[in-house]
PDB file of C-alpha atoms in Angstrom:
ATOM      1  CA  MET D 129       7.006 -12.440  25.233  1.00 60.00           C
ATOM      2  CA  PRO D 130       3.202 -12.793  24.928  1.00 65.00           C
ATOM      3  CA  GLN D 131       1.421 -14.483  27.806  1.00 70.00           C
ATOM      4  CA  PRO D 132      -0.482 -17.693  27.076  1.00 70.00           C
ATOM      5  CA  PRO D 133      -4.260 -17.825  27.558  1.00 65.00           C
ATOM      6  CA  VAL D 134      -5.402 -18.237  31.156  1.00 77.00           C
ATOM      7  CA  SER D 135      -7.793 -21.029  30.235  1.00 85.00           C
ATOM      8  CA  ALA D 136      -9.693 -22.522  27.347  1.00 88.00           C
ATOM      9  CA  ALA D 137     -12.773 -20.626  28.548  1.00 89.00           C
ATOM     10  CA  ALA D 138     -10.883 -17.324  28.509  1.00 92.00           C
ATOM     11  CA  GLN D 139      -9.593 -18.056  25.021  1.00 92.00           C
ATOM     12  CA  GLU D 140     -13.108 -18.859  23.744  1.00 93.00           C
ATOM     13  CA  PHE D 141     -14.509 -15.755  25.422  1.00 96.00           C
ATOM     14  CA  GLY D 142     -11.828 -13.655  23.742  1.00 96.00           C
ATOM     15  CA  GLN D 143     -12.623 -15.035  20.312  1.00 96.00           C
ATOM     16  CA  ARG D 144     -16.309 -14.300  20.788  1.00 97.00           C
ATOM     17  CA  LEU D 145     -15.583 -10.785  22.024  1.00 98.00           C
ATOM     18  CA  ARG D 146     -13.298  -9.995  19.073  1.00 98.00           C
ATOM     19  CA  LYS D 147     -15.888 -11.305  16.608  1.00 98.00           C
ATOM     20  CA  GLN D 148     -18.680  -9.204  18.131  1.00 98.00           C
ATOM     21  CA  ARG D 149     -16.482  -6.090  18.326  1.00 98.00           C
ATOM     22  CA  GLN D 150     -15.421  -6.414  14.706  1.00 98.00           C
ATOM     23  CA  ALA D 151     -19.024  -7.046  13.611  1.00 98.00           C
ATOM     24  CA  LYS D 152     -19.901  -3.661  15.156  1.00 98.00           C
ATOM     25  CA  LYS D 153     -16.885  -2.149  13.366  1.00 98.00           C
ATOM     26  CA  LEU D 154     -15.396  -0.944  16.639  1.00 98.00           C
ATOM     27  CA  THR D 155     -11.712  -0.727  17.430  1.00 98.00           C
ATOM     28  CA  GLN D 156     -10.419  -1.883  20.781  1.00 98.00           C
ATOM     29  CA  LEU D 157      -9.985   1.796  21.636  1.00 98.00           C
ATOM     30  CA  ASN D 158     -13.621   2.582  20.789  1.00 98.00           C
ATOM     31  CA  LEU D 159     -14.908  -0.358  22.825  1.00 98.00           C
ATOM     32  CA  ALA D 160     -12.664   0.485  25.761  1.00 98.00           C
ATOM     33  CA  TYR D 161     -13.719   4.122  25.788  1.00 98.00           C
ATOM     34  CA  GLN D 162     -17.434   3.415  25.461  1.00 98.00           C
ATOM     35  CA  SER D 163     -17.425   0.639  28.073  1.00 98.00           C
ATOM     36  CA  GLY D 164     -15.302   2.517  30.597  1.00 98.00           C
ATOM     37  CA  SER D 165     -12.480   0.023  30.284  1.00 98.00           C
ATOM     38  CA  THR D 166      -8.925   0.283  28.968  1.00 98.00           C
ATOM     39  CA  VAL D 167      -7.415  -0.811  25.662  1.00 98.00           C
ATOM     40  CA  ALA D 168      -5.048  -3.087  27.589  1.00 98.00           C
ATOM     41  CA  ALA D 169      -7.990  -4.786  29.322  1.00 98.00           C
ATOM     42  CA  ILE D 170      -9.883  -5.303  26.046  1.00 98.00           C
ATOM     43  CA  SER D 171      -6.717  -6.701  24.474  1.00 98.00           C
ATOM     44  CA  ASN D 172      -6.210  -9.046  27.425  1.00 97.00           C
ATOM     45  CA  TYR D 173      -9.813 -10.273  27.155  1.00 97.00           C
ATOM     46  CA  GLU D 174      -9.562 -10.829  23.408  1.00 97.00           C
ATOM     47  CA  ASN D 175      -6.271 -12.697  23.752  1.00 96.00           C
ATOM     48  CA  GLY D 176      -7.556 -14.951  26.523  1.00 93.00           C
ATOM     49  CA  ARG D 177      -5.209 -13.546  29.148  1.00 94.00           C
ATOM     50  CA  ALA D 178      -8.023 -12.368  31.440  1.00 94.00           C
ATOM     51  CA  LEU D 179     -11.750 -12.553  31.976  1.00 94.00           C
ATOM     52  CA  PRO D 180     -13.791  -9.443  32.809  1.00 96.00           C
ATOM     53  CA  SER D 181     -15.727  -8.914  35.994  1.00 96.00           C
ATOM     54  CA  LEU D 182     -19.488  -9.256  35.759  1.00 97.00           C
ATOM     55  CA  SER D 183     -19.878  -5.484  35.810  1.00 97.00           C
ATOM     56  CA  THR D 184     -17.385  -5.036  32.962  1.00 98.00           C
ATOM     57  CA  LEU D 185     -19.009  -7.858  30.991  1.00 98.00           C
ATOM     58  CA  LEU D 186     -22.366  -6.082  31.251  1.00 98.00           C
ATOM     59  CA  ASP D 187     -20.827  -2.767  30.147  1.00 98.00           C
ATOM     60  CA  ILE D 188     -19.149  -4.396  27.137  1.00 98.00           C
ATOM     61  CA  ALA D 189     -22.332  -6.226  26.126  1.00 98.00           C
ATOM     62  CA  TYR D 190     -24.300  -2.965  26.403  1.00 98.00           C
ATOM     63  CA  VAL D 191     -21.873  -1.187  24.059  1.00 98.00           C
ATOM     64  CA  LEU D 192     -21.950  -4.104  21.619  1.00 98.00           C
ATOM     65  CA  GLU D 193     -25.773  -4.163  21.868  1.00 98.00           C
ATOM     66  CA  ILE D 194     -25.810  -7.894  22.592  1.00 98.00           C
ATOM     67  CA  ASP D 195     -27.023 -10.120  25.379  1.00 97.00           C
ATOM     68  CA  PRO D 196     -24.106 -10.842  27.744  1.00 97.00           C
ATOM     69  CA  GLY D 197     -24.921 -14.519  27.371  1.00 96.00           C
ATOM     70  CA  THR D 198     -23.698 -14.311  23.786  1.00 95.00           C
ATOM     71  CA  LEU D 199     -20.175 -13.971  25.134  1.00 96.00           C
ATOM     72  CA  ILE D 200     -20.322 -16.519  27.946  1.00 93.00           C
ATOM     73  CA  LYS D 201     -22.922 -19.104  26.913  1.00 93.00           C
ATOM     74  CA  ARG D 202     -21.630 -22.664  27.158  1.00 85.00           C
ATOM     75  CA  LEU D 203     -18.063 -21.797  28.124  1.00 82.00           C
ATOM     76  CA  GLN D 204     -16.517 -24.929  29.577  1.00 77.00           C
ATOM     77  CA  PRO D 205     -14.400 -24.708  32.739  1.00 70.00           C
ATOM     78  CA  ASP D 206     -10.941 -26.245  32.554  1.00 69.00           C
ATOM     79  CA  THR D 207     -11.672 -28.203  35.736  1.00 62.00           C
ATOM     80  CA  PRO D 208     -15.229 -29.496  36.085  1.00 62.00           C
ATOM     81  CA  PRO D 209     -16.902 -28.385  39.346  1.00 57.00           C
ATOM     82  CA  THR D 210     -17.292 -32.015  40.433  1.00 61.00           C
ATOM     83  CA  GLU D 211     -13.508 -32.425  40.339  1.00 62.00           C
ATOM     84  CA  LEU D 212     -13.060 -29.240  42.358  1.00 53.00           C
ATOM     85  CA  LEU D 213     -15.395 -30.619  45.030  1.00 60.00           C
ATOM     86  CA  ALA D 214     -13.329 -33.810  45.259  1.00 66.00           C
ATOM     87  CA  GLN D 215     -10.128 -31.870  45.982  1.00 67.00           C
ATOM     88  CA  PRO D 216      -9.196 -31.321  49.620  1.00 67.00           C
ATOM     89  CA  HIS D 217      -9.946 -27.830  50.858  1.00 61.00           C
ATOM     90  CA  ARG D 218      -6.868 -25.679  51.284  1.00 60.00           C
ATOM     91  CA  ARG D 219      -6.913 -22.615  53.449  1.00 57.00           C
ATOM     92  CA  ARG D 220      -5.457 -19.481  51.869  1.00 56.00           C
ATOM     93  CA  ALA D 221      -2.712 -17.637  53.642  1.00 57.00           C
ATOM     94  CA  THR D 222      -3.852 -14.205  54.791  1.00 53.00           C
TER      95      THR D 222
END
């Protein structure tokens, strides 16, 4: 069963990534190989199941010959930062 998108931001990022990849006429395999990633990772990004690290984002943007901001500009968080600040701080178990 396919996993749902992680967030609206991840879903939007994935749509932008797919559009840019297809505009360059690259397959997921080509993009993965050239960016040092995996096909599974590219698929997960495009389907909104994951977001890349900053390093991976830069590698992908370099291969696509675009500014990384093209992929992340104006993505909206699911929970606004002001709401996160209002939540009580919880300590993670280590």
